[in-house]
Amino acid sequence: MDDQKRNMIVRLHEIFTMGSDLPDELDMESPDVKDFLDTLSEDRRIAFLTSAKDPDVRKMSVGFNRAFANYWERLCLAKEQGKKTVFIPFNCSPEIFYALDLMPLGVETLNTMGLNVEEGLHEYLDLAIERGLPDTMCSAQRGVVGMLEAGVLDMPDFLVNGALGGCDPNSKIFEYISQKFNIPAIYLDVPFYHDQRALDYYTVEYKKIVTALEEVSGNKLDEDRLREVCELSNEATELFMEIQELKRHVPNPVPNYYNTIHNATKLTMVGTSDAVDIFQKALDVSKERLKKGAHVLPEEKIRFMMMYTGLYFGGNIHLWLEEEMGATYLLDMLVSNDHNPIIDTSTMDTMLGGLAEGMLNLPMTRQLKGAWDMPANWLEDLLYYADTYKADCLVFTGHTACKQAWGIYRLVADEIKKQLGIPTLRLEGDGWDSRITSMAVIKEQISDFFETLQ
Amino acid sequence: MKPLAKLASISKTLKNEVVTDWINQGKKVVGYVCTYMPEEILLAADILPYRITGKGARDTSLADAYLTRVNCSFARCCLEQGFRGEYDFLEGSVWVNGCDHIRRCYDNWNAKIPRPFMYMLPVPHMFSPEGRQWYKEEVVKFKDAVEAHFNVNITSEKLSEACKIYNETRRLLRKLYDLRASDAPPFTGAEASIILSAGFVMPKTEYNRLLGSLLNEAEKKSKAPQEKVRLLMTGSLMDDSEFVENVEDMGAIVVTDALCFGARYFWDRVAENGDPFEALVDRYYTHVPCPRMAGEYPTRRDFILNQIERAQVKGVILQHIKFCDLHGTDNAMLKMDLEKKGIASIELEREYGPLGDAGRVRTRVQAFLEKIGG
Ligand code: SF4
Ligand code: SF4
């Protein structure tokens, strides 16, 4: 069968399984490794080779690949096992779905992971537009719409969107999928403010979602199971907070690559023991690196952070930044979870409250739902992150669809310069679609910018 | 001056003659952008609610430094006019988190060209009892802010009175749309657009008077049925009579719409029995939903299907301003549903005001009309 027409989740499962079957210590000349590399898209081959080169990164990626192989397998088996699947955006925490015995699939995560198997996902990005979606909608979800159109993805049982108010394209695409493919959608309204009143409102909304999910799935939320999930979520939170602490060191011992696995794990697996294992490994490796004085080689020349989204194609930007620029990629706003609360697991109510609070503090929902300079909004958080992690400069990747971020970039950048004296670079392009601005151009712009700082 | 000519003259300039008169009486004007802002609160405080648009902007060179090329040109034109001082006559403005673009327009406006009274009224993105409660609390806060800033007392009586005046506007506009829906519409879509535009930028009492006599005149005139293709227009913000004229020049007539600058603005009335404040909150929260209200697409679609039926529409113009994802996506969904019902439609991506490309629109509309037998 033409590979392009095969189910995307099945293909991801195959790739991650092959990847995770490889020995921890890689022999790059072995037939297994060569076979595996042949299955990858160009972008991901570069990414894999990159991670394989650095033994510390390899250690982190082994567990990550294994956990994801499991994850895709569970999705493959979901139908057979009578488990319902739910599509969610990146600002919808997965815990509640695990507690309800549902399988969550983050559309942005799938879109990004899909880049492993098919070069650029261009066919799907374009198909979504050909079939009606406006081309200004976000490519982070568009590939998935294209996959549904092409029939290489099974329809989920329902959709849950928790992004209303943070990003129009994000919420609107769920309404579109719901109408076009006739899939029930449940929405969670995000209030404009970030205070106790907003949290109370949001918590009520969150609880209603739980009730709605119970109704549509027929599964009842069990308090003990919820506690188990919340405890695993708390463990993951504590671990990634520790990793964040390590990032404060100058030079930073946490490899740039960590940011990628953090995001995928947080959005997909938090609430499972796999997520705990991944973060534990990342922490162990980073601590070890701190001990032995390992960091960006040969020296940490620049510490920078992405102001909002990262770049998800091109494979080796992390390594390039490390090796050729001597730059530490501290974080991007989408992996920034410093405000994630520890969930109080005493009662059903406190747990649901904690999960709701976690959701309200997820990237984007937290920073882009209100006015630019309100408490807990984009400016305040950027100031906090830049200051806490001692960034020398900031980069805005300029993902075209993020109109709500573009619309205040100038205000925010000016204010950061004023308050912290830190310069920013504004790129233009697309985080997922390499055809808009190529990685070569992006690298050139970043490199020119870094030069001005030295 | 005849009523239509008078309304046309009022709608042409931002600081028009009636606004000038109002200000000369020592009274304040406050701008707003969105149909989720309960105007009656302002009127009850003897303030003129004035709808901000980008009318008259010749380019967006100042605004583009803040709202960028990926932001909707309507929002950019509004900001441009603000930057150019064209809205300096406003005491302030009230904004709603309507869409990503307009709330960023507010951010920039508030940061760079604030007026004494700047206000954001956040509206939930869903219908729910909690959402309604949230919205009510916001309207209370807004009313309190108006009272405090302008040192006025908005009593129930004043609010009731304001609601009655607005309901009269709604009644008259409904009559306008009934006439447009008839076999022999007395107004073109472009004229209707002018009539509507004026209503947003002048006191409603005076508007009602002019509109009333305009409609009386129109009713008296007997008109022969027209041989034009009857169209409905929906989508992004549309206050551009020239755009409509451009479409109509090809042998069509726009007989109705589902625009927030048109039918969606006035279709629902405020209940006049019971507590006026509660009635006002209900009306504004639940009026024909904008695409910003999640999960409400079927309601909007049914509203459009209803309009199509009552105005004997033959084709639908689904226009959206580039980067307006709310309407662009709704239009894509509408296109599918209209097709299923055998109703012809065309999707047009456009730019607002000075950035528009009339030639391209004409070519596409012409082809569409030929296809559906215009
Ligand atoms: S915030 Fe930006 S990247 Fe995220 S969904 Fe919206 S448009 Fe896409
Ligand atoms: S036209 Fe669309 S993008 Fe522009 S302000 Fe209106 S809803 Fe927002």
Coordinates of N, CA, C and O in Angstrom, one line a residue, chain A residues 207-323:
Chain A
K207 N -15.5 21.7 35.4 CA -16.3 20.6 36.0 C -17.4 20.2 35.1 O -17.8 19.1 35.0
K208 N -17.9 21.2 34.4 CA -19.0 20.9 33.4 C -18.5 20.0 32.3 O -19.2 19.2 31.8
I209 N -17.2 20.3 31.9 CA -16.6 19.5 30.8 C -16.5 18.1 31.3 O -16.8 17.1 30.5
V210 N -16.1 17.9 32.6 CA -16.0 16.5 33.1 C -17.3 15.8 33.0 O -17.5 14.7 32.6
T211 N -18.4 16.5 33.5 CA -19.7 15.9 33.4 C -20.1 15.6 32.0 O -20.6 14.5 31.7
A212 N -19.8 16.5 31.0 CA -20.1 16.3 29.6 C -19.4 15.1 29.1 O -19.9 14.3 28.4
L213 N -18.1 15.0 29.5 CA -17.3 13.8 29.0 C -17.9 12.5 29.6 O -17.9 11.5 28.9
E214 N -18.3 12.6 30.9 CA -18.9 11.4 31.5 C -20.1 11.0 30.7 O -20.3 9.8 30.4
E215 N -20.9 12.0 30.3 CA -22.1 11.7 29.6 C -21.8 11.1 28.2 O -22.4 10.0 27.8
V216 N -20.9 11.7 27.4 CA -20.7 11.3 26.1 C -20.0 9.9 26.0 O -20.1 9.1 25.1
S217 N -19.1 9.7 27.0 CA -18.3 8.5 27.0 C -19.0 7.3 27.7 O -18.6 6.2 27.5
G218 N -19.9 7.7 28.6 CA -20.5 6.6 29.5 C -19.5 6.2 30.6 O -19.8 5.3 31.3
N219 N -18.3 6.8 30.7 CA -17.4 6.5 31.8 C -17.6 7.4 33.0 O -17.8 8.6 32.8
K220 N -17.5 6.8 34.1 CA -17.7 7.6 35.4 C -16.4 7.9 36.0 O -15.5 7.1 36.0
L221 N -16.2 9.1 36.4 CA -15.0 9.5 37.0 C -14.8 8.9 38.4 O -15.7 9.1 39.3
D222 N -13.8 8.2 38.6 CA -13.6 7.5 39.9 C -12.6 8.3 40.7 O -11.5 8.6 40.2
E223 N -12.9 8.6 42.0 CA -12.0 9.4 42.8 C -10.6 8.9 42.9 O -9.6 9.6 42.8
D224 N -10.5 7.6 43.2 CA -9.2 7.0 43.4 C -8.4 7.0 42.2 O -7.2 7.3 42.2
R225 N -9.0 6.7 41.1 CA -8.3 6.8 39.8 C -7.8 8.2 39.5 O -6.7 8.4 39.1
L226 N -8.7 9.2 39.8 CA -8.3 10.6 39.6 C -7.1 10.9 40.5 O -6.2 11.6 40.0
R227 N -7.1 10.4 41.7 CA -6.0 10.7 42.6 C -4.7 10.2 42.1 O -3.7 10.8 42.1
E228 N -4.8 9.0 41.6 CA -3.6 8.3 41.0 C -3.0 9.2 39.9 O -1.8 9.5 39.9
V229 N -3.9 9.6 39.0 CA -3.5 10.4 37.9 C -2.9 11.8 38.4 O -1.8 12.2 37.9
C230 N -3.6 12.4 39.4 CA -3.1 13.7 39.9 C -1.8 13.5 40.6 O -0.9 14.4 40.5
E231 N -1.6 12.4 41.3 CA -0.3 12.2 42.0 C 0.8 12.1 40.9 O 1.9 12.6 41.1
L232 N 0.5 11.4 39.9 CA 1.5 11.2 38.8 C 1.8 12.6 38.1 O 2.9 12.9 37.8
S233 N 0.7 13.3 38.0 CA 0.9 14.7 37.4 C 1.8 15.6 38.3 O 2.7 16.3 37.9
N234 N 1.5 15.5 39.6 CA 2.3 16.2 40.6 C 3.8 15.8 40.5 O 4.7 16.7 40.6
E235 N 4.0 14.5 40.4 CA 5.4 14.1 40.4 C 6.1 14.7 39.1 O 7.2 15.2 39.2
A236 N 5.4 14.7 38.0 CA 5.9 15.3 36.8 C 6.2 16.7 37.0 O 7.3 17.3 36.6
T237 N 5.3 17.4 37.6 CA 5.4 18.9 37.9 C 6.7 19.1 38.7 O 7.5 20.0 38.4
E238 N 6.8 18.4 39.8 CA 8.0 18.6 40.7 C 9.3 18.4 39.9 O 10.2 19.1 40.1
L239 N 9.3 17.4 39.1 CA 10.5 17.1 38.3 C 10.8 18.2 37.3 O 12.0 18.7 37.2
F240 N 9.8 18.6 36.6 CA 10.1 19.7 35.6 C 10.4 21.0 36.3 O 11.2 21.8 35.7
M241 N 9.9 21.2 37.5 CA 10.3 22.4 38.2 C 11.8 22.4 38.6 O 12.5 23.3 38.5
E242 N 12.2 21.1 38.9 CA 13.7 21.0 39.3 C 14.5 21.2 38.1 O 15.6 21.8 38.2
I243 N 14.1 20.7 36.9 CA 14.8 21.0 35.7 C 14.9 22.5 35.4 O 15.9 23.0 35.0
Q244 N 13.8 23.1 35.6 CA 13.8 24.6 35.4 C 14.8 25.3 36.3 O 15.5 26.2 35.9
E245 N 14.9 24.8 37.6 CA 15.9 25.3 38.5 C 17.3 25.3 37.9 O 18.1 26.2 38.0
L246 N 17.5 24.1 37.3 CA 18.9 23.9 36.8 C 19.2 24.9 35.7 O 20.3 25.3 35.4
K247 N 18.1 25.2 35.0 CA 18.3 26.2 33.8 C 18.8 27.5 34.3 O 19.3 28.3 33.5
R248 N 18.6 27.8 35.5 CA 19.1 29.1 36.0 C 20.6 29.2 36.1 O 21.2 30.3 36.2
H249 N 21.3 28.1 36.1 CA 22.7 28.1 36.2 C 23.3 28.7 34.9 O 22.8 28.5 33.8
V250 N 24.4 29.5 35.1 CA 25.2 30.0 34.0 C 26.6 29.4 34.1 O 27.3 29.6 35.1
P251 N 27.0 28.6 33.1 CA 26.2 28.1 31.9 C 25.1 27.1 32.3 O 25.2 26.4 33.3
N252 N 24.1 27.0 31.4 CA 23.0 26.1 31.7 C 23.3 24.7 31.3 O 23.7 24.4 30.2
P253 N 23.2 23.8 32.3 CA 23.5 22.4 32.0 C 22.5 21.6 31.2 O 22.7 20.5 30.8
V254 N 21.3 22.1 31.1 CA 20.2 21.4 30.5 C 20.3 21.5 28.9 O 20.4 22.6 28.4
P255 N 20.4 20.3 28.2 CA 20.6 20.4 26.8 C 19.4 21.1 26.1 O 18.3 21.0 26.5
N256 N 19.7 21.8 25.0 CA 18.7 22.5 24.3 C 17.5 21.5 23.9 O 16.4 21.9 23.9
Y257 N 18.0 20.3 23.5 CA 17.0 19.3 23.1 C 15.9 19.0 24.1 O 14.8 18.7 23.7
Y258 N 16.2 19.2 25.4 CA 15.2 18.9 26.4 C 13.9 19.7 26.1 O 12.8 19.1 26.4
N259 N 13.9 20.9 25.6 CA 12.7 21.7 25.4 C 11.7 20.9 24.5 O 10.5 21.0 24.7
T260 N 12.2 20.2 23.5 CA 11.3 19.5 22.6 C 10.6 18.4 23.4 O 9.4 18.2 23.2
I261 N 11.4 17.6 24.2 CA 10.7 16.5 24.8 C 9.8 16.9 25.9 O 8.8 16.3 26.2
H262 N 10.2 18.0 26.5 CA 9.3 18.6 27.6 C 7.9 18.8 27.1 O 6.9 18.4 27.6
N263 N 7.9 19.5 25.9 CA 6.6 19.9 25.4 C 5.7 18.7 25.0 O 4.6 18.6 25.5
A264 N 6.3 17.8 24.3 CA 5.5 16.7 23.8 C 5.0 15.9 25.0 O 3.9 15.4 25.0
T265 N 5.8 15.7 26.0 CA 5.5 15.0 27.2 C 4.3 15.7 28.0 O 3.3 15.1 28.3
K266 N 4.6 16.9 28.2 CA 3.6 17.7 29.0 C 2.2 17.7 28.3 O 1.2 17.5 29.0
L267 N 2.2 17.8 27.0 CA 0.9 17.9 26.3 C 0.2 16.6 26.1 O -1.0 16.5 25.9
T268 N 1.0 15.5 26.2 CA 0.4 14.2 25.9 C 0.3 13.3 27.0 O -0.7 12.5 27.1
M269 N 1.3 13.3 27.9 CA 1.3 12.1 28.8 C 1.3 12.5 30.3 O 1.4 11.6 31.1
V270 N 1.2 13.8 30.6 CA 1.2 14.1 32.1 C 0.0 13.4 32.7 O -1.1 13.5 32.2
G271 N 0.3 12.8 33.8 CA -0.8 12.0 34.5 C -0.5 10.5 34.3 O -1.3 9.7 34.8
T272 N 0.6 10.2 33.6 CA 0.9 8.8 33.4 C 2.3 8.6 34.0 O 3.1 9.5 34.1
S273 N 2.7 7.3 34.3 CA 4.0 7.1 34.8 C 5.1 7.3 33.7 O 6.3 7.6 34.0
D274 N 4.7 7.1 32.5 CA 5.7 7.4 31.4 C 6.2 8.8 31.5 O 7.4 9.1 31.3
A275 N 5.3 9.8 31.7 CA 5.8 11.2 31.8 C 6.8 11.3 33.0 O 7.8 12.0 32.9
V276 N 6.5 10.7 34.1 CA 7.4 10.8 35.3 C 8.7 10.3 34.9 O 9.8 10.9 35.2
D277 N 8.8 9.1 34.2 CA 10.0 8.5 33.8 C 10.8 9.5 32.9 O 12.1 9.6 33.0
I278 N 10.1 10.0 32.0 CA 10.8 10.9 31.0 C 11.5 12.1 31.7 O 12.6 12.5 31.6
F279 N 10.7 12.7 32.6 CA 11.2 13.9 33.3 C 12.3 13.5 34.3 O 13.3 14.2 34.5
Q280 N 12.1 12.3 34.9 CA 13.2 11.9 35.8 C 14.5 11.7 35.1 O 15.6 12.1 35.6
K281 N 14.4 11.1 33.9 CA 15.7 10.9 33.1 C 16.3 12.2 32.8 O 17.5 12.4 32.9
A282 N 15.4 13.1 32.3 CA 15.9 14.4 31.9 C 16.6 15.1 33.1 O 17.6 15.8 32.9
L283 N 16.0 15.0 34.2 CA 16.6 15.6 35.4 C 17.9 15.0 35.8 O 18.9 15.7 36.1
D284 N 17.9 13.6 35.8 CA 19.2 12.9 36.1 C 20.3 13.3 35.2 O 21.4 13.7 35.7
V285 N 20.0 13.3 33.9 CA 21.0 13.7 33.0 C 21.5 15.1 33.2 O 22.7 15.4 33.2
S286 N 20.6 16.0 33.4 CA 20.9 17.4 33.6 C 21.7 17.7 34.9 O 22.7 18.5 34.9
K287 N 21.4 16.9 35.9 CA 22.1 17.1 37.2 C 23.6 16.6 37.0 O 24.5 17.2 37.5
E288 N 23.6 15.5 36.3 CA 25.0 14.9 36.0 C 25.8 15.9 35.2 O 27.0 16.1 35.5
R289 N 25.1 16.5 34.3 CA 25.9 17.5 33.4 C 26.3 18.7 34.3 O 27.4 19.2 34.1
L290 N 25.5 19.1 35.2 CA 25.9 20.2 36.1 C 27.1 19.8 36.9 O 28.1 20.6 37.0
K291 N 27.1 18.6 37.4 CA 28.2 18.1 38.2 C 29.5 18.1 37.3 O 30.6 18.6 37.8
K292 N 29.4 17.6 36.1 CA 30.6 17.6 35.3 C 30.9 18.8 34.5 O 31.8 18.9 33.7
G293 N 30.1 19.8 34.7 CA 30.3 21.1 34.1 C 30.0 21.1 32.6 O 30.5 21.9 31.8
A294 N 29.1 20.2 32.2 CA 28.7 20.2 30.8 C 27.7 21.2 30.4 O 26.8 21.6 31.2
H295 N 27.8 21.8 29.3 CA 26.9 22.8 28.8 C 27.1 23.0 27.3 O 27.8 22.2 26.7
V296 N 26.5 24.0 26.7 CA 26.7 24.3 25.3 C 28.2 24.4 25.1 O 28.9 25.1 25.8
L297 N 28.6 23.8 24.0 CA 30.1 23.8 23.8 C 30.5 24.7 22.7 O 29.7 25.0 21.8
P298 N 31.7 25.2 22.6 CA 32.7 25.1 23.6 C 32.4 26.0 24.8 O 32.9 25.8 25.9
E299 N 31.6 27.1 24.6 CA 31.3 27.9 25.7 C 29.9 28.5 25.5 O 29.5 28.6 24.4
E300 N 29.2 28.8 26.6 CA 27.9 29.4 26.4 C 28.1 30.9 26.1 O 28.3 31.7 27.0
K301 N 27.9 31.2 24.8 CA 28.1 32.6 24.5 C 26.8 33.4 24.6 O 26.8 34.6 25.0
I302 N 25.7 32.8 24.3 CA 24.4 33.5 24.4 C 23.3 32.6 25.0 O 23.2 31.4 24.8
R303 N 22.5 33.3 25.9 CA 21.4 32.6 26.4 C 20.1 33.3 25.9 O 20.0 34.5 26.0
F304 N 19.3 32.5 25.2 CA 18.2 33.2 24.6 C 16.9 32.4 24.8 O 16.9 31.2 25.1
M305 N 15.8 33.0 24.6 CA 14.5 32.3 24.7 C 13.6 32.8 23.6 O 13.7 33.9 23.1
M306 N 12.7 31.9 23.2 CA 11.7 32.2 22.2 C 10.5 32.8 22.9 O 10.0 32.3 23.9
M307 N 10.1 33.9 22.4 CA 9.0 34.7 23.0 C 7.6 34.0 23.0 O 6.8 34.2 23.9
Y308 N 7.5 33.1 22.1 CA 6.2 32.4 22.0 C 6.4 31.0 21.4 O 7.0 30.2 22.1
T309 N 6.0 30.8 20.2 CA 6.2 29.4 19.7 C 7.6 29.2 19.3 O 8.4 30.1 19.1
G310 N 8.0 27.9 19.2 CA 9.3 27.5 18.7 C 9.2 27.3 17.2 O 8.3 27.7 16.5
L311 N 10.3 26.5 16.7 CA 10.3 26.1 15.3 C 10.3 24.6 15.3 O 11.1 24.0 16.0
Y312 N 9.4 24.0 14.5 CA 9.1 22.6 14.7 C 9.6 21.8 13.5 O 9.4 20.6 13.5
F313 N 10.1 22.4 12.5 CA 10.6 21.7 11.4 C 12.1 21.9 11.3 O 12.7 22.7 12.1
G314 N 12.8 21.2 10.4 CA 14.2 21.5 10.2 C 15.1 20.7 11.0 O 16.3 20.6 10.7
G315 N 14.6 20.0 12.0 CA 15.4 18.9 12.7 C 16.5 19.3 13.6 O 16.5 18.9 14.7
N316 N 17.4 20.1 13.1 CA 18.6 20.2 13.9 C 18.9 21.6 14.5 O 20.0 22.0 14.9
I317 N 17.8 22.4 14.6 CA 18.1 23.8 15.1 C 18.7 23.8 16.5 O 19.6 24.6 16.8
H318 N 18.3 22.8 17.3 CA 18.9 22.8 18.7 C 20.4 22.6 18.6 O 21.1 23.3 19.3
L319 N 20.8 21.6 17.8 CA 22.2 21.3 17.8 C 23.0 22.5 17.1 O 24.0 22.9 17.6
W320 N 22.4 23.0 16.1 CA 23.0 24.1 15.4 C 23.2 25.3 16.4 O 24.3 25.9 16.4
L321 N 22.2 25.5 17.2 CA 22.4 26.6 18.1 C 23.5 26.3 19.1 O 24.3 27.2 19.5
E322 N 23.5 25.1 19.5 CA 24.6 24.7 20.5 C 25.9 24.7 19.9 O 26.9 25.4 20.4
E323 N 26.1 24.0 18.8 CA 27.4 23.8 18.2 C 28.0 25.0 17.5 O 29.1 25.3 17.6

